[in-house]
Amino acid sequence: MDWLQSLILGLVQGLTEYLPVSSSGHLTIGANLFGLNGEENLAFSVAVHVATVLSTCVILWSEIVWLFRDLFKFQWNEGTKYVVNILVSMIPVAVVGFCFKDKIEEIFGSGMLIVGICLLITAALLAFSYWAKPRQRENISPLHAFIIGIAQAVAVLPGLSRSGSTIATGLLLGNKKEKLAQFSFLMVIPPILGEALLDTKDMLEVGVSSTMAGLPTTSLIVGFIAAFVSGCLACKWMINIVKKGKLIWFALYCVIVGLAAIIIPMI
């Protein structure tokens, strides 16, 4: 992987992690276009996922400080309730990650067809959430947090957008737009870090020198910086987009890219 490829893939990861168009699907498409192997993808994936977590922390720093401040008061306050909701939302993805990790990795290697189909499903979710007009609730309940967590767990499939699935599910449940985007981005921090740790474990088992063989240090740094900067921009932008309810345009984009992912390999 040269520095230009890592720059492009880093930008793609940072943007698509927050925009509802599936980062995993776009990285799979990019890896296929560039002819990258699984071991190169593994090392690069760890770097760019950590970069996107850092971008979330930067953009939502005040909210994270508020959560920790309230949590360490050891009282049942708003911050503690919020943390509990995040923990509840993590249960489904933890079950999927620990019990079905090998099967998920097999799906990731199954080609572009699954990516295209999942992108079309993402488009359908975004469209439904755009036209549905449920009664808006003031706060996200633990039950809704769990259901949104299920959406996040299902979104491990390549092409099924994590942010798109969680935000669309929350909107369909009737949660307020202003709070939903923030919750969606905060709830993903632990799973992304957990995924990075599992990938690091796989790297150690395979051998760091083996996974880094086709990935120069310069390319790794360029990809990390690109993912961090684009992640900061996309996170901030996406919060504003959700508030304005303009997700339908991303549904159209997912339809176009999804159909292309299905049709082009057949030509």
Short mmCIF file of C-alpha atoms in Angstrom, two decimals:
data_model
loop_
_atom_site.label_atom_id
_atom_site.label_comp_id
_atom_site.label_asym_id
_atom_site.label_seq_id
_atom_site.Cartn_x
_atom_site.Cartn_y
_atom_site.Cartn_z
CA MET A 1 0.00 0.00 0.00
CA ASP A 2 1.56 3.31 -1.07
CA TRP A 3 0.96 6.67 0.61
CA LEU A 4 -1.63 7.80 -1.95
CA GLN A 5 -3.73 4.67 -1.44
CA SER A 6 -3.52 5.08 2.34
CA LEU A 7 -4.49 8.76 2.01
CA ILE A 8 -7.58 7.88 -0.03
CA LEU A 9 -8.62 5.00 2.24
CA GLY A 10 -7.98 7.10 5.36
CA LEU A 11 -10.20 9.88 4.03
CA VAL A 12 -12.85 7.33 3.10
CA GLN A 13 -12.77 5.74 6.56
CA GLY A 14 -12.96 9.05 8.41
CA LEU A 15 -15.83 10.37 6.31
CA THR A 16 -17.89 7.19 6.06
CA GLU A 17 -17.55 6.22 9.73
CA TYR A 18 -19.95 9.05 10.59
CA LEU A 19 -21.83 9.64 7.36
CA PRO A 20 -24.57 7.00 6.96
CA VAL A 21 -23.00 5.25 3.96
CA SER A 22 -20.99 2.39 5.60
CA SER A 23 -17.27 2.72 6.25
CA SER A 24 -16.73 -1.05 6.07
CA GLY A 25 -18.49 -1.24 2.71
CA HIS A 26 -16.45 1.60 1.24
CA LEU A 27 -13.18 0.20 2.59
CA THR A 28 -14.05 -3.19 1.08
CA ILE A 29 -14.73 -1.52 -2.27
CA GLY A 30 -11.48 0.46 -1.99
CA ALA A 31 -9.43 -2.61 -1.05
CA ASN A 32 -10.84 -4.47 -4.06
CA LEU A 33 -10.06 -1.57 -6.40
CA PHE A 34 -6.50 -1.27 -5.08
CA GLY A 35 -5.94 -5.04 -4.89
CA LEU A 36 -4.93 -5.00 -1.21
CA ASN A 37 -4.62 -8.23 0.78
CA GLY A 38 -6.21 -9.09 4.11
CA GLU A 39 -3.05 -8.70 6.19
CA GLU A 40 -2.41 -5.18 4.91
CA ASN A 41 -6.05 -4.34 5.59
CA LEU A 42 -5.78 -5.67 9.15
CA ALA A 43 -2.91 -3.38 10.18
CA PHE A 44 -4.39 -0.40 8.36
CA SER A 45 -7.84 -1.04 9.84
CA VAL A 46 -6.49 -0.84 13.39
CA ALA A 47 -4.81 2.52 12.68
CA VAL A 48 -7.77 4.23 11.00
CA HIS A 49 -10.31 2.96 13.53
CA VAL A 50 -8.26 4.35 16.40
CA ALA A 51 -8.01 7.63 14.46
CA THR A 52 -11.80 7.86 14.14
CA VAL A 53 -12.24 7.22 17.87
CA LEU A 54 -9.87 10.11 18.57
CA SER A 55 -11.82 12.36 16.21
CA THR A 56 -15.02 11.54 18.11
CA CYS A 57 -13.32 12.42 21.40
CA VAL A 58 -12.17 15.76 19.98
CA ILE A 59 -15.57 16.81 18.60
CA LEU A 60 -17.59 15.54 21.57
CA TRP A 61 -14.99 16.38 24.23
CA SER A 62 -17.33 18.53 26.35
CA GLU A 63 -19.97 15.76 26.41
CA ILE A 64 -17.37 13.15 27.37
CA VAL A 65 -16.06 15.35 30.20
CA TRP A 66 -19.65 15.85 31.41
CA LEU A 67 -20.27 12.09 31.43
CA PHE A 68 -17.14 11.32 33.44
CA ARG A 69 -17.78 14.19 35.85
CA ASP A 70 -21.31 12.99 36.58
CA LEU A 71 -20.26 9.35 36.70
CA PHE A 72 -17.61 9.90 39.34
CA LYS A 73 -20.03 11.76 41.58
CA PHE A 74 -21.36 8.24 42.28
CA GLN A 75 -24.92 9.49 42.14
CA TRP A 76 -27.91 8.52 40.00
CA ASN A 77 -27.81 11.64 37.83
CA GLU A 78 -28.26 12.43 34.13
CA GLY A 79 -24.67 11.57 33.25
CA THR A 80 -24.86 8.21 35.03
CA LYS A 81 -28.12 7.37 33.23
CA TYR A 82 -26.45 8.24 29.91
CA VAL A 83 -23.48 5.97 30.65
CA VAL A 84 -25.85 3.14 31.60
CA ASN A 85 -27.62 3.57 28.25
CA ILE A 86 -24.28 3.36 26.44
CA LEU A 87 -23.40 0.18 28.35
CA VAL A 88 -26.81 -1.32 27.54
CA SER A 89 -26.32 -0.48 23.84
CA MET A 90 -23.00 -2.37 23.89
CA ILE A 91 -24.54 -5.72 24.88
CA PRO A 92 -25.71 -6.82 21.39
CA VAL A 93 -22.47 -5.87 19.63
CA ALA A 94 -20.41 -7.56 22.37
CA VAL A 95 -22.37 -10.80 21.86
CA VAL A 96 -21.90 -10.61 18.10
CA GLY A 97 -18.20 -9.73 18.39
CA PHE A 98 -17.29 -12.52 20.77
CA CYS A 99 -19.58 -15.26 19.44
CA PHE A 100 -19.70 -14.65 15.69
CA LYS A 101 -16.40 -12.90 14.85
CA ASP A 102 -15.14 -15.72 12.58
CA LYS A 103 -18.40 -15.90 10.62
CA ILE A 104 -18.41 -12.12 10.17
CA GLU A 105 -14.85 -12.22 8.81
CA GLU A 106 -15.98 -14.86 6.31
CA ILE A 107 -18.75 -12.52 5.15
CA PHE A 108 -16.21 -9.72 4.69
CA GLY A 109 -14.32 -11.94 2.26
CA SER A 110 -17.38 -12.97 0.29
CA GLY A 111 -17.09 -10.28 -2.39
CA MET A 112 -18.92 -7.17 -3.52
CA LEU A 113 -22.43 -8.64 -3.78
CA ILE A 114 -23.06 -8.61 -0.02
CA VAL A 115 -21.71 -5.04 0.16
CA GLY A 116 -24.11 -3.89 -2.54
CA ILE A 117 -27.12 -5.59 -0.94
CA CYS A 118 -26.34 -4.13 2.49
CA LEU A 119 -25.93 -0.64 1.00
CA LEU A 120 -29.43 -0.97 -0.47
CA ILE A 121 -30.73 -2.02 2.96
CA THR A 122 -29.02 1.06 4.44
CA ALA A 123 -30.79 3.20 1.84
CA ALA A 124 -34.15 1.68 2.79
CA LEU A 125 -33.57 2.35 6.52
CA LEU A 126 -32.64 5.98 5.85
CA ALA A 127 -35.67 6.45 3.61
CA PHE A 128 -38.07 4.97 6.18
CA SER A 129 -36.63 7.16 8.94
CA TYR A 130 -36.96 10.24 6.72
CA TRP A 131 -40.65 9.74 5.94
CA ALA A 132 -41.72 8.32 9.29
CA LYS A 133 -43.06 10.91 11.72
CA PRO A 134 -43.28 9.23 15.15
CA ARG A 135 -43.91 11.18 18.34
CA GLN A 136 -40.56 12.52 19.56
CA ARG A 137 -39.37 11.47 23.01
CA GLU A 138 -37.29 13.78 25.17
CA ASN A 139 -34.80 11.17 26.40
CA ILE A 140 -33.46 7.85 25.11
CA SER A 141 -34.68 5.03 27.38
CA PRO A 142 -32.62 1.89 28.26
CA LEU A 143 -34.99 -0.19 26.09
CA HIS A 144 -34.44 2.09 23.11
CA ALA A 145 -30.69 2.08 23.81
CA PHE A 146 -30.76 -1.73 23.62
CA ILE A 147 -32.74 -1.72 20.36
CA ILE A 148 -30.34 0.84 18.87
CA GLY A 149 -27.53 -1.43 20.08
CA ILE A 150 -29.08 -4.31 18.13
CA ALA A 151 -29.01 -2.12 15.02
CA GLN A 152 -25.33 -1.41 15.68
CA ALA A 153 -24.61 -5.12 16.07
CA VAL A 154 -26.32 -6.00 12.78
CA ALA A 155 -24.36 -3.18 11.10
CA VAL A 156 -21.11 -5.15 11.42
CA LEU A 157 -22.04 -6.49 7.99
CA PRO A 158 -20.04 -4.75 5.23
CA GLY A 159 -22.21 -2.18 3.51
CA LEU A 160 -24.71 -1.80 6.35
CA SER A 161 -23.94 1.62 7.80
CA ARG A 162 -23.45 1.71 11.57
CA SER A 163 -24.32 5.39 11.94
CA GLY A 164 -27.13 5.07 9.40
CA SER A 165 -28.61 2.01 11.13
CA THR A 166 -28.41 3.42 14.67
CA ILE A 167 -29.66 6.89 13.79
CA ALA A 168 -32.47 5.58 11.56
CA THR A 169 -33.54 3.10 14.25
CA GLY A 170 -33.54 5.83 16.89
CA LEU A 171 -35.60 8.11 14.67
CA LEU A 172 -38.11 5.35 13.95
CA LEU A 173 -38.42 4.78 17.71
CA GLY A 174 -39.28 8.47 18.09
CA ASN A 175 -36.14 9.85 19.74
CA LYS A 176 -35.19 13.50 19.30
CA LYS A 177 -32.80 14.22 16.45
CA GLU A 178 -30.62 16.56 18.49
CA LYS A 179 -29.74 13.95 21.10
CA LEU A 180 -29.71 10.92 18.83
CA ALA A 181 -26.68 11.80 16.70
CA GLN A 182 -24.61 12.55 19.79
CA PHE A 183 -25.65 9.24 21.41
CA SER A 184 -24.94 7.33 18.20
CA PHE A 185 -21.37 8.65 18.03
CA LEU A 186 -20.61 8.20 21.72
CA MET A 187 -21.97 4.65 21.86
CA VAL A 188 -19.61 3.53 19.09
CA ILE A 189 -16.39 4.45 20.94
CA PRO A 190 -16.19 1.29 23.12
CA PRO A 191 -17.03 -1.15 20.26
CA ILE A 192 -14.48 0.46 17.90
CA LEU A 193 -11.78 0.28 20.57
CA GLY A 194 -12.78 -3.32 21.29
CA GLU A 195 -12.58 -4.18 17.58
CA ALA A 196 -9.15 -2.55 17.37
CA LEU A 197 -7.95 -4.62 20.35
CA LEU A 198 -9.22 -7.84 18.74
CA ASP A 199 -7.54 -6.92 15.45
CA THR A 200 -4.32 -6.16 17.33
CA LYS A 201 -4.56 -9.62 18.95
CA ASP A 202 -4.92 -11.15 15.46
CA MET A 203 -1.89 -9.15 14.30
CA LEU A 204 0.18 -10.51 17.17
CA GLU A 205 -0.93 -14.05 16.39
CA VAL A 206 -0.05 -13.71 12.70
CA GLY A 207 3.10 -11.73 13.47
CA VAL A 208 3.45 -7.95 13.39
CA SER A 209 6.24 -8.14 10.81
CA SER A 210 3.98 -10.18 8.52
CA THR A 211 1.01 -7.81 8.76
CA MET A 212 3.24 -4.78 8.25
CA ALA A 213 5.20 -6.27 5.33
CA GLY A 214 3.21 -4.45 2.65
CA LEU A 215 2.43 -1.37 4.71
CA PRO A 216 5.22 1.23 5.00
CA THR A 217 5.28 3.37 8.13
CA THR A 218 4.72 6.49 6.00
CA SER A 219 1.52 5.02 4.57
CA LEU A 220 0.30 4.10 8.06
CA ILE A 221 0.90 7.64 9.36
CA VAL A 222 -0.73 9.26 6.31
CA GLY A 223 -3.79 7.01 6.65
CA PHE A 224 -4.07 7.73 10.37
CA ILE A 225 -3.89 11.52 9.91
CA ALA A 226 -6.32 11.44 6.97
CA ALA A 227 -8.85 9.38 8.95
CA PHE A 228 -8.52 11.65 12.00
CA VAL A 229 -8.97 14.95 10.11
CA SER A 230 -11.80 13.71 7.88
CA GLY A 231 -13.42 12.04 10.91
CA CYS A 232 -13.50 15.35 12.80
CA LEU A 233 -15.12 17.10 9.85
CA ALA A 234 -17.63 14.31 9.19
CA CYS A 235 -18.63 13.97 12.86
CA LYS A 236 -19.37 17.69 13.15
CA TRP A 237 -21.14 17.76 9.79
CA MET A 238 -23.26 14.69 10.51
CA ILE A 239 -24.57 16.08 13.80
CA ASN A 240 -25.86 19.14 11.92
CA ILE A 241 -27.31 17.00 9.13
CA VAL A 242 -29.29 14.84 11.56
CA LYS A 243 -30.69 17.96 13.27
CA LYS A 244 -31.92 19.19 9.89
CA GLY A 245 -33.31 15.78 8.89
CA LYS A 246 -31.55 15.61 5.50
CA LEU A 247 -30.69 11.88 5.54
CA ILE A 248 -32.67 11.14 2.37
CA TRP A 249 -29.79 12.33 0.18
CA PHE A 250 -27.55 9.66 1.69
CA ALA A 251 -30.23 7.08 0.92
CA LEU A 252 -30.01 8.04 -2.76
CA TYR A 253 -26.20 7.83 -2.62
CA CYS A 254 -26.35 4.35 -1.04
CA VAL A 255 -28.73 3.18 -3.78
CA ILE A 256 -26.31 4.34 -6.50
CA VAL A 257 -23.19 2.86 -4.87
CA GLY A 258 -25.02 -0.33 -3.87
CA LEU A 259 -26.26 -0.97 -7.41
CA ALA A 260 -22.77 -0.22 -8.77
CA ALA A 261 -21.22 -2.71 -6.33
CA ILE A 262 -23.63 -5.38 -7.52
CA ILE A 263 -23.58 -4.68 -11.26
CA ILE A 264 -19.95 -3.71 -12.04
CA PRO A 265 -18.39 -7.08 -11.00
CA MET A 266 -20.85 -8.80 -13.35
CA ILE A 267 -19.72 -6.82 -16.39
#
